[in-house]
Amino acid sequence: MFIKIILFTIIDQIRVKSFYLLLAISISLLFVMRGCFSADYVINGQHVESLGHVSRIFFQVIVMGMLLMVSMISMKIFSRDQNDGSVHMFLSRPVKRWEYSLGRIAGTWILSSGFMFILHLTIILIIWLHTNEMPVRYLGASIICSVNLLFIIVAVCLFSLFLPDFVSAMLSIGILCIGFVSDGGYKVFSSEILTTLAPSIADSSLAPWRVFYPKLFMVQAYADSIINQSNFMGIGSIHPLVNISMFIALLIMLTLFIFYKKEI
């Protein structure tokens, strides 16, 4: 039944024609802007290799766009089923509450990850057209970034059980933004340039909450390090993927507990 609910969720979403329209528009925009991949850029009088830098930027832009999109989709998962009676249809059959809630979450995650994967494949295709090489490391980075999608989906679904839909989405986006500002600031302050110019700022200690806060930004930074084939520098001794996985497990347990107690 869990697998059936996942399939039903995916079919329910792709049945909407706007899904295909949005996918077609996104792919078309990437091909329209493919000239940026081969343009010549000069910074401080030095020629900068554009293909690698621009492709990495587009990769991260796609991830950020998907994070915003899944937050909007996820906020309606439970409330829509409650309003149209779908949840009663599911639970009136031999379906357990955890199967229904996790099936809805997993279906949304698989679909959104597939959407993002297709867009990242488009970037690989554009790179192949320019270089005749297939940088498969982008695919691994895409799979890593899908963990962030799962975090946002679970967070929005959890908040939507006791908060209005829009508020739950904004709260999850707020968590995302705080993490990006905190961890992004750390990456800037840890850069070689700032370490040389202002060593006192670079050597300042981190607050404990910043060490244990959800490392959404660091997950994407880790994915970027795979694309760029560079060394990754995180915060603390816990890898960001482990950090996010722990938070996802906690949010899922809270979602299952609250949904189990919720009157339907």
XYZ file of N, CA and C in Angstrom:
792
model
N 0.824 -1.206 0.000
C 0.000 0.000 0.000
C 0.865 1.266 0.000
N 2.000 1.183 0.668
C 2.918 2.321 0.689
C 3.389 2.659 -0.727
N 3.769 1.636 -1.495
C 4.222 1.847 -2.868
C 3.078 2.347 -3.749
N 1.882 1.820 -3.518
C 0.727 2.262 -4.303
C 0.435 3.744 -4.074
N 0.558 4.192 -2.830
C 0.303 5.601 -2.527
C 1.377 6.484 -3.164
N 2.627 5.995 -3.182
C 3.690 6.739 -3.864
C 3.353 6.902 -5.340
N 2.963 5.820 -5.984
C 2.618 5.874 -7.406
C 1.411 6.763 -7.654
N 0.419 6.683 -6.761
C -0.772 7.523 -6.906
C -0.393 8.994 -6.789
N 0.511 9.317 -5.865
C 0.938 10.704 -5.686
C 1.643 11.225 -6.929
N 2.518 10.402 -7.506
C 3.239 10.821 -8.708
C 2.273 11.013 -9.870
N 1.373 10.056 -10.060
C 0.405 10.162 -11.158
C -0.511 11.354 -10.969
N -0.887 11.617 -9.729
C -1.777 12.745 -9.426
C -1.114 14.072 -9.783
N 0.198 14.164 -9.566
C 0.901 15.414 -9.856
C 1.164 15.591 -11.347
N 1.603 14.529 -12.018
C 1.941 14.674 -13.442
C 0.697 14.739 -14.314
N -0.461 14.462 -13.736
C -1.701 14.591 -14.485
C -2.011 16.053 -14.796
N -1.440 16.960 -14.006
C -1.676 18.383 -14.216
C -0.847 18.861 -15.410
N -1.500 19.505 -16.365
C -0.809 19.930 -17.580
C 0.249 20.982 -17.305
N 0.078 21.788 -16.252
C 1.060 22.821 -15.939
C 2.415 22.226 -15.572
N 2.416 20.982 -15.103
C 3.675 20.310 -14.778
C 4.541 20.184 -16.029
N 3.952 19.708 -17.117
C 4.699 19.551 -18.361
C 5.067 20.920 -18.946
N 4.179 21.891 -18.785
C 4.456 23.236 -19.298
C 5.650 23.843 -18.576
N 5.677 23.704 -17.260
C 6.784 24.251 -16.480
C 8.096 23.556 -16.833
N 8.052 22.244 -17.022
C 9.257 21.507 -17.387
C 9.765 21.943 -18.758
N 8.847 22.100 -19.709
C 9.237 22.523 -21.058
C 9.822 23.933 -21.048
N 9.209 24.829 -20.274
C 9.717 26.197 -20.190
C 11.112 26.220 -19.563
N 11.317 25.427 -18.516
C 12.611 25.397 -17.832
C 13.705 24.890 -18.757
N 13.427 23.800 -19.489
C 14.416 23.260 -20.412
C 14.694 24.254 -21.545
N 13.642 24.889 -22.026
C 13.812 25.869 -23.110
C 14.670 27.040 -22.663
N 14.458 27.515 -21.435
C 15.263 28.635 -20.928
C 16.736 28.257 -20.833
N 17.015 27.023 -20.422
C 18.409 26.587 -20.329
C 19.071 26.582 -21.705
N 18.337 26.133 -22.730
C 18.904 26.116 -24.073
C 19.007 27.522 -24.651
N 18.053 28.388 -24.295
C 18.119 29.769 -24.771
C 19.351 30.473 -24.211
N 19.674 30.174 -22.959
C 20.796 30.837 -22.292
C 22.103 30.053 -22.413
N 22.141 29.086 -23.315
C 23.359 28.279 -23.423
C 24.526 29.082 -23.965
N 24.240 30.253 -24.558
C 25.339 31.115 -25.004
C 26.201 31.588 -23.849
N 25.600 31.649 -22.643
C 26.375 32.054 -21.465
C 27.462 31.043 -21.134
N 27.262 29.789 -21.538
C 28.226 28.744 -21.216
C 29.529 28.915 -21.995
N 29.457 29.537 -23.177
C 30.649 29.662 -24.019
C 31.109 31.105 -24.157
N 30.488 32.026 -23.413
C 30.880 33.430 -23.522
C 32.263 33.644 -22.886
N 32.933 34.702 -23.320
C 34.252 35.035 -22.772
C 34.082 36.037 -21.641
N 34.690 35.745 -20.502
C 34.627 36.619 -19.349
C 36.044 37.011 -18.948
N 36.225 38.300 -18.659
C 37.519 38.827 -18.239
C 37.329 39.516 -16.902
N 38.041 39.043 -15.877
C 37.968 39.612 -14.535
C 39.370 40.035 -14.130
N 39.512 41.336 -13.783
C 40.815 41.892 -13.406
C 41.873 41.649 -14.480
N 41.434 41.746 -15.735
C 42.367 41.593 -16.834
C 42.739 40.171 -17.170
N 42.113 39.192 -16.482
C 42.437 37.791 -16.725
C 41.237 37.063 -17.316
N 41.534 36.227 -18.300
C 40.465 35.444 -18.922
C 40.021 34.341 -17.975
N 38.702 34.214 -17.792
C 38.130 33.231 -16.883
C 37.412 32.157 -17.693
N 37.711 30.900 -17.410
C 37.040 29.786 -18.083
C 35.572 29.803 -17.685
N 34.700 30.000 -18.672
C 33.298 30.270 -18.376
C 32.452 29.013 -18.233
N 32.759 27.964 -18.981
C 31.884 26.803 -19.033
C 31.687 26.183 -17.653
N 32.782 25.958 -16.933
C 32.684 25.342 -15.623
C 31.975 26.225 -14.615
N 32.326 27.521 -14.589
C 31.726 28.432 -13.622
C 30.235 28.640 -13.880
N 29.894 28.884 -15.133
C 28.494 29.166 -15.461
C 27.630 27.928 -15.249
N 28.134 26.760 -15.613
C 27.356 25.535 -15.429
C 27.104 25.272 -13.942
N 28.091 25.563 -13.099
C 27.900 25.391 -11.651
C 26.884 26.373 -11.107
N 26.893 27.583 -11.623
C 25.904 28.575 -11.189
C 24.501 28.143 -11.585
N 24.345 27.695 -12.827
C 23.038 27.237 -13.287
C 22.581 26.010 -12.494
N 23.520 25.153 -12.158
C 23.192 23.972 -11.350
C 22.578 24.390 -10.017
N 23.196 25.345 -9.345
C 22.698 25.789 -8.037
C 21.404 26.588 -8.169
N 21.258 27.330 -9.247
C 20.009 28.067 -9.465
C 18.840 27.102 -9.619
N 19.062 26.005 -10.322
C 18.020 24.986 -10.483
C 17.634 24.406 -9.129
N 18.631 24.108 -8.302
C 18.348 23.549 -6.978
C 17.528 24.528 -6.145
N 17.904 25.803 -6.154
C 17.173 26.800 -5.373
C 15.741 26.941 -5.889
N 15.582 26.936 -7.202
C 14.237 27.014 -7.753
C 13.390 25.818 -7.358
N 13.995 24.637 -7.335
C 13.269 23.432 -6.929
C 12.906 23.471 -5.450
N 13.778 24.026 -4.616
C 13.461 24.142 -3.185
C 12.241 25.022 -2.967
N 12.155 26.108 -3.717
C 10.981 26.984 -3.615
C 9.739 26.293 -4.166
N 9.900 25.557 -5.266
C 8.744 24.912 -5.874
C 8.178 23.816 -4.977
N 9.056 22.995 -4.383
C 8.548 21.901 -3.551
C 7.904 22.427 -2.271
N 8.366 23.584 -1.792
C 7.719 24.158 -0.607
C 6.283 24.566 -0.913
N 6.051 25.049 -2.142
C 4.693 25.431 -2.533
C 3.817 24.193 -2.771
N 4.415 23.146 -3.331
C 3.655 21.917 -3.586
C 3.336 21.195 -2.283
N 4.303 21.126 -1.392
C 4.158 20.332 -0.174
C 3.129 20.899 0.787
N 2.932 22.209 0.763
C 2.029 22.802 1.739
C 0.574 22.396 1.505
N 0.281 21.829 0.332
C -1.094 21.440 0.006
C -1.323 19.935 0.075
N -0.293 19.175 0.416
C -0.420 17.715 0.356
C -1.528 17.221 1.275
N -1.437 17.558 2.560
C -2.393 17.044 3.525
C -3.703 17.836 3.534
N -3.609 19.157 3.406
C -4.822 19.980 3.477
C -5.742 19.731 2.286
N -5.166 19.531 1.099
C -5.998 19.261 -0.075
C -6.723 17.926 0.060
N -6.005 16.914 0.563
C -6.636 15.615 0.765
C -7.726 15.691 1.829
N -7.505 16.552 2.828
C -8.500 16.719 3.875
C -9.750 17.395 3.318
N -9.561 18.388 2.460
C -10.692 19.164 1.947
C -11.512 18.398 0.910
N -10.842 17.633 0.042
C -11.594 16.917 -1.005
C -11.993 15.494 -0.599
N -11.635 15.099 0.612
C -12.042 13.790 1.109
C -11.150 12.646 0.712
N -10.002 12.947 0.055
C -9.110 11.871 -0.372
C -8.541 11.098 0.805
N -8.254 11.806 1.901
C -7.672 11.135 3.059
C -8.639 10.111 3.646
N -9.945 10.422 3.606
C -10.937 9.468 4.088
C -10.999 8.242 3.177
N -10.838 8.471 1.877
C -10.850 7.369 0.925
C -9.666 6.432 1.177
N -8.501 7.029 1.432
C -7.314 6.211 1.692
C -7.464 5.418 2.985
N -7.800 6.121 4.060
C -7.785 5.492 5.377
C -8.988 4.585 5.618
N -10.003 4.662 4.753
C -11.128 3.735 4.879
C -10.768 2.346 4.347
N -9.644 2.261 3.656
C -9.141 0.995 3.140
C -8.052 0.482 4.094
N -7.523 -0.714 3.845
C -6.474 -1.239 4.734
C -5.147 -0.492 4.560
N -5.184 0.794 4.861
C -4.001 1.644 4.760
C -3.712 2.229 6.133
N -2.504 2.054 6.592
C -2.108 2.628 7.869
C -1.744 4.090 7.686
N -1.840 4.835 8.767
C -1.575 6.266 8.666
C -0.136 6.546 8.238
N 0.810 5.752 8.720
C 2.195 5.997 8.341
C 2.399 5.698 6.861
N 1.673 4.722 6.325
C 1.780 4.421 4.900
C 1.256 5.573 4.061
N 0.154 6.156 4.511
C -0.423 7.277 3.765
C 0.491 8.497 3.814
N 0.902 8.904 5.018
C 1.698 10.131 5.158
C 3.065 9.994 4.505
N 3.746 8.883 4.754
C 5.058 8.696 4.139
C 4.946 8.466 2.632
N 3.869 7.817 2.194
C 3.674 7.624 0.763
C 3.494 8.935 0.030
N 2.729 9.848 0.638
C 2.541 11.167 0.035
C 3.855 11.944 -0.008
N 4.613 11.892 1.084
C 5.891 12.602 1.140
C 6.882 12.009 0.146
N 6.990 10.676 0.128
C 7.944 10.018 -0.765
C 7.588 10.245 -2.232
N 6.300 10.211 -2.566
C 5.897 10.444 -3.941
C 6.247 11.837 -4.412
N 6.011 12.829 -3.549
C 6.358 14.210 -3.892
C 7.856 14.374 -4.052
N 8.627 13.712 -3.183
C 10.087 13.813 -3.253
C 10.623 13.164 -4.525
N 10.136 11.986 -4.861
C 10.610 11.293 -6.064
C 10.295 12.106 -7.317
N 9.091 12.658 -7.369
C 8.702 13.447 -8.537
C 9.543 14.713 -8.664
N 9.711 15.448 -7.569
C 10.484 16.691 -7.614
C 11.962 16.412 -7.893
N 12.487 15.320 -7.334
C 13.880 14.962 -7.615
C 14.058 14.592 -9.086
N 13.070 13.895 -9.642
C 13.125 13.576 -11.061
C 13.072 14.814 -11.939
N 12.239 15.778 -11.552
C 12.145 17.058 -12.271
C 13.511 17.747 -12.267
N 14.132 17.832 -11.081
C 15.442 18.476 -10.961
C 16.505 17.700 -11.731
N 16.420 16.379 -11.689
C 17.383 15.527 -12.380
C 17.341 15.771 -13.885
N 16.145 15.944 -14.431
C 16.011 16.213 -15.866
C 16.656 17.549 -16.234
N 16.452 18.566 -15.401
C 17.057 19.870 -15.672
C 18.578 19.810 -15.578
N 19.085 19.049 -14.625
C 20.536 18.893 -14.527
C 21.081 18.078 -15.696
N 20.293 17.123 -16.186
C 20.694 16.404 -17.399
C 20.784 17.350 -18.596
N 19.912 18.359 -18.599
C 19.954 19.352 -19.674
C 21.262 20.121 -19.639
N 21.734 20.455 -18.439
C 23.027 21.126 -18.314
C 24.146 20.235 -18.850
N 24.079 18.950 -18.517
C 25.088 18.009 -19.014
C 25.056 17.950 -20.540
N 23.848 17.961 -21.104
C 23.711 17.927 -22.563
C 24.322 19.174 -23.195
N 24.095 20.332 -22.569
C 24.660 21.575 -23.101
C 26.182 21.528 -23.029
N 26.718 21.023 -21.917
C 28.174 20.895 -21.794
C 28.704 19.933 -22.858
N 27.991 18.851 -23.094
C 28.402 17.881 -24.109
C 28.423 18.514 -25.503
N 27.443 19.371 -25.783
C 27.409 20.048 -27.081
C 28.598 20.978 -27.261
N 29.127 21.521 -26.143
C 30.257 22.440 -26.231
C 31.600 21.726 -26.200
N 31.688 20.613 -25.496
C 32.995 19.987 -25.258
C 33.094 18.537 -25.726
N 31.973 17.930 -26.106
C 31.930 16.503 -26.455
C 32.312 15.606 -25.281
N 32.136 16.111 -24.072
C 32.389 15.341 -22.860
C 31.116 15.272 -22.024
N 30.962 14.151 -21.312
C 29.786 13.960 -20.459
C 30.227 14.000 -18.990
N 30.085 15.148 -18.321
C 30.489 15.250 -16.915
C 29.464 14.581 -15.990
N 29.606 13.272 -15.806
C 28.622 12.512 -15.031
C 28.627 12.905 -13.554
N 29.652 13.619 -13.106
C 29.683 14.029 -11.704
C 28.523 14.968 -11.367
N 27.940 15.617 -12.384
C 26.770 16.452 -12.143
C 25.589 15.607 -11.660
N 25.514 14.377 -12.136
C 24.412 13.509 -11.739
C 24.525 13.140 -10.264
N 25.728 12.813 -9.826
C 25.930 12.527 -8.411
C 25.624 13.721 -7.542
N 26.021 14.912 -8.003
C 25.728 16.141 -7.256
C 24.227 16.396 -7.189
N 23.517 16.069 -8.268
C 22.063 16.242 -8.280
C 21.395 15.330 -7.258
N 21.857 14.089 -7.168
C 21.299 13.154 -6.191
C 21.551 13.650 -4.771
N 22.727 14.213 -4.542
C 23.042 14.758 -3.213
C 22.110 15.920 -2.872
N 21.870 16.802 -3.820
C 20.998 17.956 -3.565
C 19.548 17.548 -3.353
N 19.162 16.366 -3.836
C 17.788 15.912 -3.616
C 17.505 15.682 -2.131
N 18.555 15.510 -1.326
C 18.370 15.378 0.123
C 17.780 16.663 0.693
N 18.221 17.807 0.169
C 17.651 19.080 0.607
C 16.173 19.183 0.253
N 15.809 18.653 -0.912
C 14.393 18.660 -1.302
C 13.562 17.868 -0.296
N 14.073 16.721 0.113
C 13.349 15.901 1.074
C 13.195 16.624 2.410
N 14.234 17.323 2.839
C 14.148 18.072 4.091
C 13.033 19.113 4.027
N 12.987 19.889 2.943
C 11.973 20.935 2.817
C 10.578 20.331 2.740
N 10.429 19.237 2.002
C 9.114 18.604 1.884
C 8.617 18.127 3.239
N 9.475 17.442 3.985
C 9.068 16.928 5.294
C 8.784 18.074 6.254
N 9.614 19.127 6.221
C 9.402 20.269 7.113
C 8.068 20.951 6.824
N 7.773 21.187 5.555
C 6.504 21.843 5.199
C 5.320 20.967 5.592
N 5.413 19.674 5.334
C 4.323 18.760 5.692
C 4.101 18.737 7.202
N 5.175 18.754 7.967
C 5.046 18.772 9.428
C 4.370 20.044 9.897
N 4.832 21.189 9.428
C 4.258 22.464 9.868
C 2.809 22.622 9.411
N 2.482 22.034 8.246
C 1.121 22.179 7.726
C 0.089 21.418 8.547
N 0.552 20.524 9.427
C -0.387 19.779 10.268
C -0.983 20.628 11.369
N -0.306 21.743 11.727
C -0.830 22.594 12.793
C -0.724 24.085 12.471
N -0.307 24.424 11.250
C -0.224 25.813 10.829
C -0.899 25.967 9.468
N -1.342 27.187 9.116
C -1.876 27.414 7.767
C -0.843 27.057 6.707
N -1.335 26.682 5.545
C -0.449 26.189 4.482
C 0.646 27.184 4.130
N 0.262 28.424 3.871
C 1.244 29.421 3.436
C 2.262 29.698 4.537
N 1.814 29.716 5.770
C 2.719 29.967 6.891
C 3.729 28.824 7.018
N 3.271 27.597 6.819
C 4.177 26.447 6.906
C 5.248 26.508 5.823
N 4.866 26.951 4.615
C 5.848 27.075 3.536
C 6.842 28.190 3.835
N 6.353 29.339 4.312
C 7.230 30.459 4.619
C 8.170 30.128 5.773
N 7.680 29.380 6.758
C 8.521 28.999 7.883
C 9.663 28.092 7.418
N 9.361 27.163 6.533
C 10.399 26.275 6.005
C 11.407 27.053 5.160
N 10.917 27.986 4.353
C 11.821 28.817 3.566
C 12.682 29.679 4.485
N 12.101 30.135 5.609
C 12.875 30.902 6.578
C 14.014 30.087 7.167
N 13.749 28.819 7.485
C 14.809 27.927 7.973
C 15.906 27.785 6.920
N 15.482 27.661 5.659
C 16.438 27.556 4.560
C 17.295 28.812 4.454
N 16.666 29.981 4.522
C 17.390 31.248 4.362
C 18.366 31.485 5.510
N 17.950 31.177 6.743
C 18.844 31.358 7.891
C 20.088 30.490 7.729
N 19.884 29.248 7.311
C 21.021 28.365 7.101
C 21.950 28.860 6.008
N 21.377 29.390 4.925
C 22.205 29.877 3.832
C 22.995 31.111 4.251
N 22.366 31.998 5.031
C 23.079 33.191 5.490
C 24.184 32.808 6.470
N 23.877 31.908 7.410
C 24.850 31.508 8.417
C 26.026 30.753 7.794
N 25.722 29.680 7.062
C 26.793 28.859 6.499
C 27.487 29.549 5.329
N 26.695 30.321 4.544
C 27.317 31.068 3.455
C 28.276 32.120 3.981
N 27.889 32.773 5.087
C 28.793 33.738 5.705
C 30.064 33.082 6.212
N 29.914 31.879 6.746
C 31.095 31.145 7.221
C 32.038 30.834 6.067
N 31.483 30.427 4.923
C 32.329 30.127 3.769
C 33.064 31.372 3.298
N 32.380 32.534 3.344
C 33.024 33.778 2.922
C 34.124 34.157 3.892
N 33.819 34.082 5.187
C 34.809 34.464 6.192
C 35.996 33.506 6.224
N 35.807 32.290 5.736
C 36.882 31.297 5.738
C 37.685 31.316 4.441
N 37.319 32.194 3.528
C 38.033 32.250 2.253
C 39.460 32.747 2.470
N 40.333 32.408 1.535
C 41.740 32.781 1.659
C 41.925 34.294 1.641
N 41.112 34.991 0.827
C 41.266 36.444 0.719
C 40.947 37.111 2.049
N 39.809 36.754 2.659
C 39.422 37.376 3.918
C 40.349 36.950 5.055
N 40.834 35.709 5.004
C 41.775 35.254 6.031
C 43.048 36.086 5.998
N 43.461 36.493 4.797
C 44.663 37.307 4.669
C 44.416 38.752 5.077
N 43.259 39.312 4.661
C 42.971 40.713 4.931
C 42.523 40.958 6.360
N 41.694 40.038 6.904
C 41.144 40.232 8.247
C 41.198 38.916 9.012
N 42.369 38.529 9.495
C 42.492 37.243 10.192
C 41.687 37.165 11.478
N 41.452 38.306 12.132
C 40.682 38.287 13.381
C 39.238 37.892 13.138
N 38.676 38.309 11.998
C 37.295 37.947 11.654
C 37.225 36.488 11.249
N 38.188 36.048 10.484
C 38.177 34.668 9.999
C 38.362 33.666 11.129
N 39.104 34.055 12.169
C 39.389 33.139 13.270
C 38.355 33.184 14.386
N 37.293 33.998 14.221
C 36.269 34.097 15.253
C 35.524 32.772 15.394
N 35.213 32.409 16.637
C 34.572 31.123 16.901
C 33.103 31.161 16.504
N 32.566 29.997 16.184
C 31.179 29.867 15.787
C 30.302 29.604 17.004
N 29.095 30.142 16.972
C 28.132 29.837 18.025
C 27.700 28.379 17.887
N 27.425 27.697 19.002
C 27.072 26.261 18.924
C 25.877 25.984 18.031
N 24.876 26.888 18.004
C 23.682 26.620 17.210
C 24.014 26.598 15.719
N 25.040 27.348 15.328
C 25.416 27.369 13.918
C 26.090 26.068 13.507
N 26.721 25.390 14.461
C 27.376 24.128 14.167
C 26.351 23.017 13.948
N 25.256 23.053 14.740
C 24.269 21.976 14.682
C 23.030 22.342 13.864
N 22.969 23.560 13.337
C 21.817 23.978 12.529
C 21.781 23.149 11.239
N 20.576 22.915 10.672
C 20.483 22.140 9.422
C 21.407 22.684 8.341
N 22.270 21.858 7.839
C 23.332 22.269 6.910
C 22.870 22.151 5.457
N 21.802 22.875 5.130
C 21.290 22.859 3.768
C 22.278 23.485 2.792
N 22.861 24.598 3.203
C 23.839 25.262 2.328
C 25.063 24.383 2.129
N 25.518 23.741 3.211
C 26.721 22.926 3.119
C 26.510 21.688 2.251
N 25.284 21.175 2.208
C 24.993 20.056 1.317
C 25.196 20.482 -0.132
N 24.718 21.667 -0.470
C 24.903 22.154 -1.833
C 26.359 22.521 -2.102
N 27.054 23.012 -1.062
C 28.481 23.284 -1.229
C 29.252 21.991 -1.450
N 28.833 20.923 -0.770
C 29.476 19.623 -0.971
C 29.223 19.111 -2.394
N 27.990 19.293 -2.883
C 27.681 18.906 -4.260
C 28.523 19.707 -5.244
N 28.714 20.993 -4.960
C 29.539 21.835 -5.840
C 30.985 21.377 -5.832
N 31.476 20.928 -4.674
C 32.857 20.443 -4.609
C 33.039 19.181 -5.451
N 31.979 18.367 -5.557
C 32.048 17.181 -6.412
C 32.114 17.593 -7.878
N 31.304 18.591 -8.245
C 31.319 19.075 -9.628
C 32.684 19.676 -9.963
N 33.186 20.488 -9.036
C 34.450 21.197 -9.274
C 35.665 20.336 -8.984
N 35.428 19.138 -8.410
C 36.510 18.229 -8.051
C 37.532 18.912 -7.148
N 37.004 19.584 -6.113
C 37.840 20.302 -5.161
C 37.610 19.760 -3.760
N 38.459 20.157 -2.827
C 38.317 19.736 -1.441
C 37.144 20.452 -0.789
N 36.414 19.719 0.029
C 35.251 20.287 0.714
C 35.602 20.614 2.150
N 35.224 21.825 2.582
C 35.443 22.250 3.955
C 34.097 22.515 4.609
N 33.729 21.715 5.585
C 32.456 21.873 6.257
C 32.577 22.616 7.566
N 31.523 22.532 8.366
C 31.502 23.147 9.687
C 31.371 22.039 10.723
N 32.315 21.963 11.628
C 32.257 20.937 12.649
C 32.716 19.589 12.115
N 32.585 18.590 12.967
C 33.065 17.243 12.626
C 32.011 16.376 11.954
N 30.753 16.830 11.935
C 29.661 16.052 11.337
C 29.489 16.455 9.876
N 29.486 15.476 9.000
C 29.304 15.754 7.576
C 27.896 16.312 7.354
N 27.742 17.297 6.449
C 26.415 17.890 6.236
C 25.345 16.892 5.824
N 25.713 15.844 5.070
C 24.723 14.838 4.697
C 24.216 14.082 5.921
N 25.116 13.813 6.865
C 24.701 13.159 8.114
C 23.824 14.097 8.924
N 24.204 15.366 8.970
C 23.425 16.373 9.699
C 22.001 16.457 9.166
N 21.855 16.597 7.851
C 20.533 16.729 7.247
C 19.736 15.438 7.404
N 20.394 14.293 7.276
C 19.693 13.017 7.425
C 19.125 12.861 8.830
N 19.864 13.314 9.822
C 19.370 13.254 11.196
C 18.154 14.146 11.387
N 18.198 15.337 10.824
C 17.055 16.243 10.927
C 15.843 15.689 10.177
N 16.080 15.084 9.012
C 14.975 14.488 8.252
C 14.319 13.375 9.054
N 15.128 12.522 9.679
C 14.587 11.436 10.499
C 13.764 11.988 11.658
N 14.261 13.059 12.292
C 13.524 13.672 13.402
C 12.205 14.263 12.927
N 12.227 14.977 11.811
C 11.005 15.592 11.282
C 9.989 14.533 10.861
N 10.464 13.437 10.281
C 9.551 12.365 9.879
C 8.884 11.745 11.095
N 9.646 11.515 12.150
C 9.064 10.945 13.369
C 8.019 11.882 13.972
N 8.310 13.185 13.973
C 7.340 14.147 14.491
C 6.089 14.201 13.609
N 6.286 14.129 12.302
C 5.146 14.141 11.379
C 4.253 12.924 11.602
N 4.861 11.752 11.727
C 4.080 10.534 11.943
C 3.352 10.587 13.283
N 4.009 11.099 14.307
C 3.387 11.178 15.631
C 2.200 12.127 15.635
N 2.381 13.328 15.074
C 1.293 14.315 15.057
C 0.158 13.852 14.162
N 0.496 13.265 13.002
C -0.558 12.797 12.102
C -1.344 11.646 12.717
N -0.661 10.803 13.502
C -1.333 9.691 14.153
C -2.328 10.200 15.203
N -1.997 11.296 15.873
C -2.846 11.882 16.905
C -3.932 12.803 16.330
N -3.794 13.173 15.075
C -4.684 14.149 14.472
C -6.032 13.535 14.168
N -7.102 14.287 14.447
C -8.454 13.821 14.129
C -8.735 14.052 12.645
N -9.293 13.051 12.012
C -9.608 13.128 10.574
C -11.090 12.868 10.363
